[in-house]
């Protein structure tokens, strides 16, 4: 009996530390992206947002989550990664320019979720992403990527970090044709 309780406690602790995966909702029936093999070797990301999003007190922390997640996903796909600030612009080099436009979000850190549980509310992201040719700037396609957590999952719901990771994974998967 004691052994069974220890196993259950260990399983609960493992789940609490990993959290649930974030589900990303994309626009249905989006046209396929036409990204060539050279364009999948370099990814440059530019993060912009609505006034509501960019004037939020945690905007810089939120953008930092995007940078870290996209760098990890690009590296895992064998692509180089760079950031671009200001107005999105082509660089003349082969690759894909990702322009992330966040219309709204609610940042929720793991510490807040674990400390206050469902009382912290739900994390969410509403974004649109343009895929552009890095060399010339031409539009290759556009997708919306939205995520949200639910208080029904309690401390196990996906926080902002996991939501951004899930979105970045889908973006890179589309570029790398995985």
Short mmCIF file of N, CA and C in Angstrom, two decimals:
data_model
loop_
_atom_site.label_atom_id
_atom_site.label_comp_id
_atom_site.label_asym_id
_atom_site.label_seq_id
_atom_site.Cartn_x
_atom_site.Cartn_y
_atom_site.Cartn_z
N UNK A 1 0.83 -1.19 0.00
CA UNK A 1 0.00 0.00 0.00
C UNK A 1 0.88 1.26 0.00
N UNK A 2 1.92 1.25 0.89
CA UNK A 2 2.80 2.41 0.98
C UNK A 2 3.54 2.62 -0.34
N UNK A 3 3.94 1.53 -0.99
CA UNK A 3 4.65 1.60 -2.26
C UNK A 3 3.75 2.22 -3.33
N UNK A 4 2.49 1.84 -3.35
CA UNK A 4 1.53 2.37 -4.31
C UNK A 4 1.35 3.88 -4.12
N UNK A 5 1.30 4.34 -2.88
CA UNK A 5 1.17 5.77 -2.59
C UNK A 5 2.41 6.53 -3.07
N UNK A 6 3.58 5.95 -2.87
CA UNK A 6 4.82 6.60 -3.33
C UNK A 6 4.83 6.73 -4.85
N UNK A 7 4.39 5.69 -5.54
CA UNK A 7 4.35 5.73 -7.00
C UNK A 7 3.36 6.79 -7.47
N UNK A 8 2.21 6.86 -6.85
CA UNK A 8 1.21 7.86 -7.21
C UNK A 8 1.72 9.27 -6.94
N UNK A 9 2.41 9.47 -5.82
CA UNK A 9 2.97 10.79 -5.49
C UNK A 9 4.05 11.18 -6.50
N UNK A 10 4.88 10.23 -6.89
CA UNK A 10 5.93 10.50 -7.87
C UNK A 10 5.32 10.86 -9.22
N UNK A 11 4.30 10.14 -9.62
CA UNK A 11 3.63 10.43 -10.90
C UNK A 11 3.01 11.82 -10.87
N UNK A 12 2.34 12.18 -9.78
CA UNK A 12 1.73 13.50 -9.65
C UNK A 12 2.78 14.60 -9.69
N UNK A 13 3.90 14.39 -9.03
CA UNK A 13 4.97 15.39 -9.02
C UNK A 13 5.55 15.57 -10.42
N UNK A 14 5.72 14.48 -11.15
CA UNK A 14 6.25 14.55 -12.51
C UNK A 14 5.31 15.34 -13.41
N UNK A 15 4.03 15.07 -13.32
CA UNK A 15 3.04 15.79 -14.13
C UNK A 15 3.03 17.26 -13.75
N UNK A 16 3.11 17.56 -12.48
CA UNK A 16 3.08 18.96 -12.03
C UNK A 16 4.26 19.74 -12.57
N UNK A 17 5.40 19.10 -12.67
CA UNK A 17 6.59 19.80 -13.14
C UNK A 17 6.62 19.94 -14.66
N UNK A 18 5.96 19.05 -15.38
CA UNK A 18 6.00 19.14 -16.83
C UNK A 18 4.85 19.94 -17.40
N UNK A 19 3.70 19.90 -16.80
CA UNK A 19 2.54 20.62 -17.31
C UNK A 19 1.97 19.97 -18.55
N UNK A 20 0.80 20.37 -18.94
CA UNK A 20 0.16 19.82 -20.12
C UNK A 20 0.68 20.53 -21.36
N UNK A 21 0.63 19.83 -22.45
CA UNK A 21 1.04 20.43 -23.71
C UNK A 21 0.01 21.46 -24.14
N UNK A 22 0.49 22.44 -24.85
CA UNK A 22 -0.41 23.49 -25.33
C UNK A 22 -1.00 23.08 -26.67
N UNK A 23 -2.28 23.31 -26.84
CA UNK A 23 -2.95 23.04 -28.10
C UNK A 23 -3.01 24.34 -28.90
N UNK A 24 -2.58 24.26 -30.15
CA UNK A 24 -2.56 25.43 -31.03
C UNK A 24 -3.70 25.29 -32.03
N UNK A 25 -4.46 26.36 -32.18
CA UNK A 25 -5.56 26.37 -33.14
C UNK A 25 -5.12 27.23 -34.33
N UNK A 26 -5.12 26.60 -35.51
CA UNK A 26 -4.79 27.31 -36.75
C UNK A 26 -6.04 27.48 -37.58
N UNK A 27 -6.00 28.44 -38.49
CA UNK A 27 -7.12 28.63 -39.40
C UNK A 27 -7.26 27.38 -40.27
N UNK A 28 -8.47 26.85 -40.40
CA UNK A 28 -8.65 25.64 -41.21
C UNK A 28 -8.46 25.93 -42.70
N UNK A 29 -8.04 24.89 -43.42
CA UNK A 29 -7.92 24.94 -44.88
C UNK A 29 -6.98 26.02 -45.38
N UNK A 30 -5.92 26.29 -44.68
CA UNK A 30 -4.95 27.28 -45.14
C UNK A 30 -4.19 26.71 -46.33
N UNK A 31 -3.93 27.56 -47.31
CA UNK A 31 -3.20 27.13 -48.50
C UNK A 31 -1.78 26.73 -48.10
N UNK A 32 -1.24 25.72 -48.74
CA UNK A 32 0.12 25.31 -48.39
C UNK A 32 1.13 26.41 -48.68
N UNK A 33 2.15 26.47 -47.86
CA UNK A 33 3.22 27.45 -48.06
C UNK A 33 4.16 26.94 -49.14
N UNK A 34 4.66 27.84 -49.96
CA UNK A 34 5.61 27.46 -51.01
C UNK A 34 7.00 27.94 -50.58
N UNK A 35 7.61 27.15 -49.73
CA UNK A 35 8.93 27.51 -49.20
C UNK A 35 9.95 26.50 -49.74
N UNK A 36 10.94 27.02 -50.45
CA UNK A 36 11.96 26.17 -51.05
C UNK A 36 12.96 25.67 -50.02
N UNK A 37 13.78 24.71 -50.42
CA UNK A 37 14.76 24.13 -49.48
C UNK A 37 15.78 25.15 -48.95
N UNK A 38 16.19 26.10 -49.78
CA UNK A 38 17.15 27.11 -49.31
C UNK A 38 16.53 28.01 -48.26
N UNK A 39 15.22 28.27 -48.40
CA UNK A 39 14.53 29.16 -47.46
C UNK A 39 14.35 28.54 -46.09
N UNK A 40 14.52 27.22 -46.00
CA UNK A 40 14.37 26.57 -44.69
C UNK A 40 15.68 26.48 -43.92
N UNK A 41 16.75 27.00 -44.47
CA UNK A 41 18.05 26.93 -43.80
C UNK A 41 18.33 28.12 -42.90
N UNK A 42 17.56 29.19 -43.06
CA UNK A 42 17.74 30.38 -42.21
C UNK A 42 16.37 30.94 -41.86
N UNK A 43 16.16 31.21 -40.59
CA UNK A 43 14.91 31.79 -40.12
C UNK A 43 15.22 33.08 -39.37
N UNK A 44 14.55 34.15 -39.78
CA UNK A 44 14.68 35.43 -39.10
C UNK A 44 13.28 35.77 -38.59
N UNK A 45 13.18 36.14 -37.32
CA UNK A 45 11.88 36.42 -36.72
C UNK A 45 11.78 37.88 -36.29
N UNK A 46 10.63 38.47 -36.60
CA UNK A 46 10.31 39.83 -36.21
C UNK A 46 8.99 39.77 -35.45
N UNK A 47 8.97 40.18 -34.19
CA UNK A 47 7.76 40.13 -33.37
C UNK A 47 7.20 41.54 -33.21
N UNK A 48 5.95 41.71 -33.62
CA UNK A 48 5.24 42.98 -33.48
C UNK A 48 3.93 42.69 -32.76
N UNK A 49 3.17 43.73 -32.50
CA UNK A 49 1.89 43.50 -31.84
C UNK A 49 1.02 44.73 -31.84
N UNK A 50 -0.20 44.51 -31.43
CA UNK A 50 -1.15 45.62 -31.29
C UNK A 50 -0.70 46.53 -30.15
N UNK A 51 -1.28 47.70 -30.08
CA UNK A 51 -0.96 48.62 -28.98
C UNK A 51 -1.27 47.98 -27.64
N UNK A 52 -2.37 47.26 -27.56
CA UNK A 52 -2.73 46.56 -26.32
C UNK A 52 -1.63 45.60 -25.91
N UNK A 53 -1.12 44.85 -26.87
CA UNK A 53 -0.09 43.85 -26.57
C UNK A 53 1.25 44.51 -26.22
N UNK A 54 1.71 45.43 -27.06
CA UNK A 54 3.05 45.99 -26.87
C UNK A 54 3.16 46.90 -25.65
N UNK A 55 2.05 47.43 -25.16
CA UNK A 55 2.11 48.29 -23.99
C UNK A 55 1.87 47.53 -22.69
N UNK A 56 1.74 46.24 -22.78
CA UNK A 56 1.58 45.42 -21.58
C UNK A 56 2.89 45.43 -20.78
N UNK A 57 2.80 45.36 -19.48
CA UNK A 57 4.00 45.44 -18.63
C UNK A 57 4.93 44.26 -18.82
N UNK A 58 4.43 43.13 -19.31
CA UNK A 58 5.29 41.96 -19.49
C UNK A 58 5.61 41.68 -20.96
N UNK A 59 5.46 42.68 -21.84
CA UNK A 59 5.73 42.51 -23.26
C UNK A 59 7.15 42.03 -23.53
N UNK A 60 8.14 42.65 -22.92
CA UNK A 60 9.54 42.25 -23.16
C UNK A 60 9.79 40.80 -22.73
N UNK A 61 9.23 40.41 -21.62
CA UNK A 61 9.37 39.03 -21.15
C UNK A 61 8.68 38.07 -22.14
N UNK A 62 7.51 38.48 -22.63
CA UNK A 62 6.76 37.69 -23.59
C UNK A 62 7.55 37.52 -24.89
N UNK A 63 8.12 38.60 -25.41
CA UNK A 63 8.94 38.54 -26.62
C UNK A 63 10.16 37.67 -26.39
N UNK A 64 10.74 37.72 -25.19
CA UNK A 64 11.85 36.85 -24.85
C UNK A 64 11.49 35.38 -24.95
N UNK A 65 10.27 35.03 -24.57
CA UNK A 65 9.79 33.65 -24.71
C UNK A 65 9.76 33.24 -26.19
N UNK A 66 9.31 34.15 -27.06
CA UNK A 66 9.28 33.88 -28.49
C UNK A 66 10.69 33.67 -29.04
N UNK A 67 11.60 34.52 -28.64
CA UNK A 67 12.99 34.41 -29.14
C UNK A 67 13.60 33.08 -28.73
N UNK A 68 13.46 32.72 -27.46
CA UNK A 68 14.05 31.47 -26.97
C UNK A 68 13.42 30.26 -27.65
N UNK A 69 12.11 30.25 -27.77
CA UNK A 69 11.42 29.10 -28.36
C UNK A 69 11.76 28.96 -29.84
N UNK A 70 11.77 30.08 -30.58
CA UNK A 70 12.07 30.00 -32.01
C UNK A 70 13.51 29.59 -32.25
N UNK A 71 14.41 30.07 -31.42
CA UNK A 71 15.82 29.67 -31.56
C UNK A 71 15.96 28.17 -31.34
N UNK A 72 15.31 27.63 -30.33
CA UNK A 72 15.37 26.18 -30.05
C UNK A 72 14.79 25.38 -31.21
N UNK A 73 13.65 25.80 -31.72
CA UNK A 73 13.00 25.06 -32.81
C UNK A 73 13.81 25.15 -34.11
N UNK A 74 14.33 26.33 -34.41
CA UNK A 74 15.14 26.50 -35.63
C UNK A 74 16.39 25.64 -35.55
N UNK A 75 17.05 25.66 -34.41
CA UNK A 75 18.26 24.85 -34.22
C UNK A 75 17.95 23.37 -34.37
N UNK A 76 16.84 22.92 -33.79
CA UNK A 76 16.45 21.51 -33.88
C UNK A 76 16.18 21.11 -35.33
N UNK A 77 15.75 22.05 -36.16
CA UNK A 77 15.47 21.77 -37.57
C UNK A 77 16.70 21.96 -38.45
N UNK A 78 17.82 22.35 -37.85
CA UNK A 78 19.06 22.55 -38.61
C UNK A 78 19.13 23.88 -39.33
N UNK A 79 18.36 24.86 -38.87
CA UNK A 79 18.35 26.18 -39.49
C UNK A 79 19.05 27.19 -38.59
N UNK A 80 19.63 28.19 -39.20
CA UNK A 80 20.19 29.29 -38.40
C UNK A 80 19.03 30.18 -37.96
N UNK A 81 19.24 30.94 -36.90
CA UNK A 81 18.19 31.81 -36.39
C UNK A 81 18.75 33.18 -36.08
N UNK A 82 17.97 34.20 -36.42
CA UNK A 82 18.32 35.58 -36.07
C UNK A 82 17.04 36.33 -35.75
N UNK A 83 17.18 37.41 -35.01
CA UNK A 83 16.05 38.26 -34.65
C UNK A 83 16.13 39.54 -35.47
N UNK A 84 14.98 40.13 -35.69
CA UNK A 84 14.93 41.40 -36.39
C UNK A 84 13.97 42.31 -35.64
N UNK A 85 14.38 43.53 -35.41
CA UNK A 85 13.52 44.49 -34.72
C UNK A 85 13.14 45.61 -35.68
N UNK A 86 12.10 46.35 -35.31
CA UNK A 86 11.65 47.44 -36.15
C UNK A 86 10.75 46.94 -37.26
N UNK A 87 10.69 47.69 -38.32
CA UNK A 87 9.86 47.34 -39.47
C UNK A 87 10.44 46.08 -40.14
N UNK A 88 9.62 45.07 -40.43
CA UNK A 88 10.14 43.86 -41.09
C UNK A 88 10.71 44.21 -42.47
N UNK A 89 11.91 43.69 -42.74
CA UNK A 89 12.55 44.01 -44.02
C UNK A 89 13.38 42.83 -44.51
N UNK A 90 13.42 42.65 -45.84
CA UNK A 90 14.26 41.59 -46.41
C UNK A 90 15.73 41.92 -46.21
N UNK A 91 16.56 40.87 -46.22
CA UNK A 91 17.99 41.07 -46.00
C UNK A 91 18.83 40.78 -47.24
N UNK A 92 18.21 40.18 -48.27
CA UNK A 92 18.96 39.80 -49.46
C UNK A 92 19.55 38.40 -49.38
N UNK A 93 19.51 37.77 -48.21
CA UNK A 93 20.04 36.42 -48.02
C UNK A 93 18.91 35.40 -48.14
N UNK A 94 19.22 34.18 -48.57
CA UNK A 94 18.17 33.16 -48.63
C UNK A 94 17.69 32.79 -47.22
N UNK A 95 16.40 32.58 -47.10
CA UNK A 95 15.82 32.20 -45.82
C UNK A 95 14.36 32.60 -45.74
N UNK A 96 13.79 32.47 -44.56
CA UNK A 96 12.39 32.82 -44.33
C UNK A 96 12.31 33.85 -43.22
N UNK A 97 11.59 34.92 -43.50
CA UNK A 97 11.32 35.96 -42.51
C UNK A 97 9.96 35.66 -41.90
N UNK A 98 9.93 35.47 -40.60
CA UNK A 98 8.70 35.21 -39.88
C UNK A 98 8.29 36.50 -39.19
N UNK A 99 7.13 37.03 -39.55
CA UNK A 99 6.63 38.25 -38.92
C UNK A 99 5.45 37.85 -38.03
N UNK A 100 5.69 37.87 -36.72
CA UNK A 100 4.67 37.48 -35.75
C UNK A 100 3.96 38.76 -35.29
N UNK A 101 2.65 38.80 -35.47
CA UNK A 101 1.84 39.94 -35.06
C UNK A 101 0.88 39.46 -33.98
N UNK A 102 1.14 39.85 -32.74
CA UNK A 102 0.33 39.43 -31.60
C UNK A 102 -0.77 40.47 -31.38
N UNK A 103 -2.01 40.04 -31.54
CA UNK A 103 -3.11 40.98 -31.32
C UNK A 103 -3.47 41.08 -29.84
N UNK A 104 -3.33 39.96 -29.12
CA UNK A 104 -3.62 39.97 -27.69
C UNK A 104 -3.01 38.74 -27.04
N UNK A 105 -2.72 38.83 -25.76
CA UNK A 105 -2.20 37.70 -25.01
C UNK A 105 -2.39 37.96 -23.53
N UNK A 106 -2.27 36.91 -22.76
CA UNK A 106 -2.23 37.03 -21.30
C UNK A 106 -1.07 36.18 -20.84
N UNK A 107 -0.05 36.85 -20.31
CA UNK A 107 1.16 36.17 -19.88
C UNK A 107 0.93 35.53 -18.52
N UNK A 108 1.30 34.27 -18.42
CA UNK A 108 1.17 33.54 -17.17
C UNK A 108 2.42 32.70 -16.97
N UNK A 109 3.17 33.00 -15.93
CA UNK A 109 4.41 32.27 -15.66
C UNK A 109 4.12 30.98 -14.90
N UNK A 110 5.03 30.01 -14.98
CA UNK A 110 4.85 28.78 -14.20
C UNK A 110 4.75 29.06 -12.70
N UNK A 111 5.52 30.00 -12.20
CA UNK A 111 5.48 30.32 -10.77
C UNK A 111 4.11 30.80 -10.33
N UNK A 112 3.49 31.65 -11.14
CA UNK A 112 2.15 32.14 -10.81
C UNK A 112 1.14 31.00 -10.83
N UNK A 113 1.23 30.14 -11.85
CA UNK A 113 0.28 29.03 -11.96
C UNK A 113 0.44 28.07 -10.79
N UNK A 114 1.69 27.70 -10.49
CA UNK A 114 1.91 26.75 -9.40
C UNK A 114 1.59 27.35 -8.04
N UNK A 115 1.85 28.65 -7.90
CA UNK A 115 1.63 29.30 -6.61
C UNK A 115 0.16 29.59 -6.31
N UNK A 116 -0.59 29.96 -7.35
CA UNK A 116 -1.96 30.39 -7.13
C UNK A 116 -3.01 29.52 -7.83
N UNK A 117 -2.55 28.52 -8.60
CA UNK A 117 -3.47 27.58 -9.23
C UNK A 117 -4.47 28.26 -10.14
N UNK A 118 -5.73 27.81 -10.08
CA UNK A 118 -6.74 28.31 -11.00
C UNK A 118 -7.11 29.77 -10.75
N UNK A 119 -6.74 30.28 -9.59
CA UNK A 119 -7.05 31.68 -9.27
C UNK A 119 -6.31 32.65 -10.19
N UNK A 120 -5.25 32.19 -10.86
CA UNK A 120 -4.49 33.08 -11.75
C UNK A 120 -5.19 33.30 -13.08
N UNK A 121 -6.18 32.49 -13.40
CA UNK A 121 -6.87 32.64 -14.68
C UNK A 121 -6.19 31.87 -15.78
N UNK A 122 -6.52 32.22 -17.01
CA UNK A 122 -6.04 31.48 -18.18
C UNK A 122 -5.02 32.27 -18.97
N UNK A 123 -4.01 31.57 -19.45
CA UNK A 123 -3.05 32.15 -20.38
C UNK A 123 -3.62 31.97 -21.79
N UNK A 124 -3.35 32.94 -22.68
CA UNK A 124 -3.78 32.79 -24.07
C UNK A 124 -2.91 33.64 -24.97
N UNK A 125 -2.90 33.28 -26.24
CA UNK A 125 -2.19 34.04 -27.27
C UNK A 125 -3.07 34.06 -28.51
N UNK A 126 -3.23 35.24 -29.09
CA UNK A 126 -3.90 35.40 -30.38
C UNK A 126 -2.89 36.06 -31.31
N UNK A 127 -2.47 35.33 -32.33
CA UNK A 127 -1.42 35.86 -33.21
C UNK A 127 -1.66 35.49 -34.66
N UNK A 128 -1.06 36.28 -35.53
CA UNK A 128 -1.03 36.03 -36.96
C UNK A 128 0.43 36.03 -37.36
N UNK A 129 0.79 35.11 -38.23
CA UNK A 129 2.18 35.01 -38.66
C UNK A 129 2.25 35.09 -40.18
N UNK A 130 3.09 35.99 -40.66
CA UNK A 130 3.38 36.07 -42.09
C UNK A 130 4.70 35.37 -42.35
N UNK A 131 4.71 34.54 -43.38
CA UNK A 131 5.93 33.89 -43.84
C UNK A 131 6.36 34.66 -45.08
N UNK A 132 7.55 35.25 -45.03
CA UNK A 132 8.05 36.06 -46.14
C UNK A 132 9.38 35.52 -46.63
N UNK A 133 9.65 35.77 -47.90
CA UNK A 133 10.95 35.45 -48.47
C UNK A 133 11.96 36.40 -47.87
N UNK A 134 12.97 35.88 -47.21
CA UNK A 134 13.97 36.73 -46.54
C UNK A 134 14.78 37.54 -47.54
N UNK A 135 15.04 36.97 -48.72
CA UNK A 135 15.86 37.67 -49.70
C UNK A 135 15.15 38.89 -50.29
N UNK A 136 13.91 38.70 -50.75
CA UNK A 136 13.22 39.79 -51.46
C UNK A 136 12.04 40.38 -50.69
N UNK A 137 11.53 39.68 -49.70
CA UNK A 137 10.43 40.19 -48.89
C UNK A 137 9.05 39.77 -49.34
N UNK A 138 8.95 39.00 -50.43
CA UNK A 138 7.63 38.57 -50.93
C UNK A 138 6.89 37.68 -49.94
N UNK A 139 5.58 37.82 -49.90
CA UNK A 139 4.74 37.05 -48.99
C UNK A 139 4.61 35.62 -49.49
N UNK A 140 4.95 34.65 -48.63
CA UNK A 140 4.84 33.24 -48.96
C UNK A 140 3.55 32.62 -48.41
N UNK A 141 2.98 33.27 -47.42
CA UNK A 141 1.75 32.78 -46.81
C UNK A 141 1.52 33.40 -45.46
N UNK A 142 0.34 33.14 -44.92
CA UNK A 142 -0.02 33.70 -43.62
C UNK A 142 -0.84 32.66 -42.87
N UNK A 143 -0.65 32.63 -41.56
CA UNK A 143 -1.39 31.71 -40.70
C UNK A 143 -1.77 32.43 -39.41
N UNK A 144 -2.89 32.03 -38.83
CA UNK A 144 -3.20 32.50 -37.48
C UNK A 144 -2.89 31.34 -36.54
N UNK A 145 -2.32 31.67 -35.40
CA UNK A 145 -1.99 30.68 -34.38
C UNK A 145 -2.53 31.20 -33.05
N UNK A 146 -3.50 30.50 -32.50
CA UNK A 146 -4.10 30.90 -31.23
C UNK A 146 -3.99 29.75 -30.24
N UNK A 147 -3.77 30.08 -28.99
CA UNK A 147 -3.73 29.08 -27.93
C UNK A 147 -4.47 29.63 -26.71
N UNK A 148 -4.90 28.73 -25.86
CA UNK A 148 -5.48 29.15 -24.58
C UNK A 148 -5.38 27.99 -23.60
N UNK A 149 -5.32 28.34 -22.35
CA UNK A 149 -5.35 27.33 -21.30
C UNK A 149 -6.74 27.37 -20.67
N UNK A 150 -7.00 26.41 -19.84
CA UNK A 150 -8.30 26.38 -19.17
C UNK A 150 -8.10 26.10 -17.69
N UNK A 151 -8.89 26.77 -16.88
CA UNK A 151 -8.75 26.58 -15.44
C UNK A 151 -9.14 25.17 -15.01
N UNK A 152 -9.84 24.43 -15.87
CA UNK A 152 -10.19 23.05 -15.52
C UNK A 152 -8.96 22.18 -15.37
N UNK A 153 -7.87 22.56 -16.01
CA UNK A 153 -6.63 21.80 -15.89
C UNK A 153 -5.84 22.18 -14.63
N UNK A 154 -6.29 23.21 -13.94
CA UNK A 154 -5.64 23.64 -12.69
C UNK A 154 -4.18 23.97 -12.92
N UNK A 155 -3.31 23.53 -12.02
CA UNK A 155 -1.88 23.84 -12.13
C UNK A 155 -1.22 23.12 -13.30
N UNK A 156 -1.93 22.20 -13.93
CA UNK A 156 -1.35 21.45 -15.03
C UNK A 156 -1.57 22.11 -16.38
N UNK A 157 -2.32 23.19 -16.45
CA UNK A 157 -2.58 23.81 -17.74
C UNK A 157 -1.32 24.47 -18.29
N UNK A 158 -1.28 24.60 -19.61
CA UNK A 158 -0.10 25.15 -20.27
C UNK A 158 0.03 26.64 -20.00
N UNK A 159 1.19 27.04 -19.50
CA UNK A 159 1.46 28.45 -19.28
C UNK A 159 1.99 29.06 -20.58
N UNK A 160 2.24 30.34 -20.59
CA UNK A 160 2.64 31.07 -21.78
C UNK A 160 3.87 30.44 -22.43
N UNK A 161 4.85 30.06 -21.65
CA UNK A 161 6.08 29.48 -22.21
C UNK A 161 5.77 28.26 -23.08
N UNK A 162 4.96 27.36 -22.61
CA UNK A 162 4.61 26.16 -23.37
C UNK A 162 3.75 26.50 -24.59
N UNK A 163 2.91 27.50 -24.46
CA UNK A 163 2.08 27.91 -25.59
C UNK A 163 2.95 28.48 -26.71
N UNK A 164 3.90 29.32 -26.36
CA UNK A 164 4.81 29.90 -27.36
C UNK A 164 5.64 28.79 -28.00
N UNK A 165 6.13 27.85 -27.21
CA UNK A 165 6.90 26.73 -27.76
C UNK A 165 6.09 25.94 -28.77
N UNK A 166 4.83 25.69 -28.46
CA UNK A 166 3.98 24.93 -29.36
C UNK A 166 3.75 25.68 -30.68
N UNK A 167 3.54 26.98 -30.60
CA UNK A 167 3.35 27.77 -31.82
C UNK A 167 4.63 27.76 -32.65
N UNK A 168 5.78 28.00 -32.02
CA UNK A 168 7.05 28.03 -32.74
C UNK A 168 7.35 26.68 -33.40
N UNK A 169 7.02 25.61 -32.74
CA UNK A 169 7.22 24.28 -33.32
C UNK A 169 6.40 24.14 -34.60
N UNK A 170 5.15 24.57 -34.58
CA UNK A 170 4.32 24.47 -35.78
C UNK A 170 4.83 25.37 -36.90
N UNK A 171 5.32 26.55 -36.56
CA UNK A 171 5.87 27.46 -37.56
C UNK A 171 7.07 26.82 -38.24
N UNK A 172 8.00 26.31 -37.46
CA UNK A 172 9.21 25.71 -38.02
C UNK A 172 8.86 24.43 -38.79
N UNK A 173 7.91 23.66 -38.31
CA UNK A 173 7.49 22.46 -39.04
C UNK A 173 6.98 22.83 -40.44
N UNK A 174 6.26 23.94 -40.55
CA UNK A 174 5.77 24.37 -41.87
C UNK A 174 6.91 24.81 -42.77
N UNK A 175 7.90 25.47 -42.21
CA UNK A 175 9.05 25.93 -43.01
C UNK A 175 9.91 24.75 -43.43
N UNK A 176 10.15 23.83 -42.52
CA UNK A 176 11.05 22.71 -42.77
C UNK A 176 10.35 21.53 -43.46
N UNK A 177 9.06 21.69 -43.74
CA UNK A 177 8.28 20.63 -44.41
C UNK A 177 8.28 19.31 -43.65
N UNK A 178 8.18 19.40 -42.32
CA UNK A 178 8.18 18.17 -41.53
C UNK A 178 6.79 17.66 -41.34
#
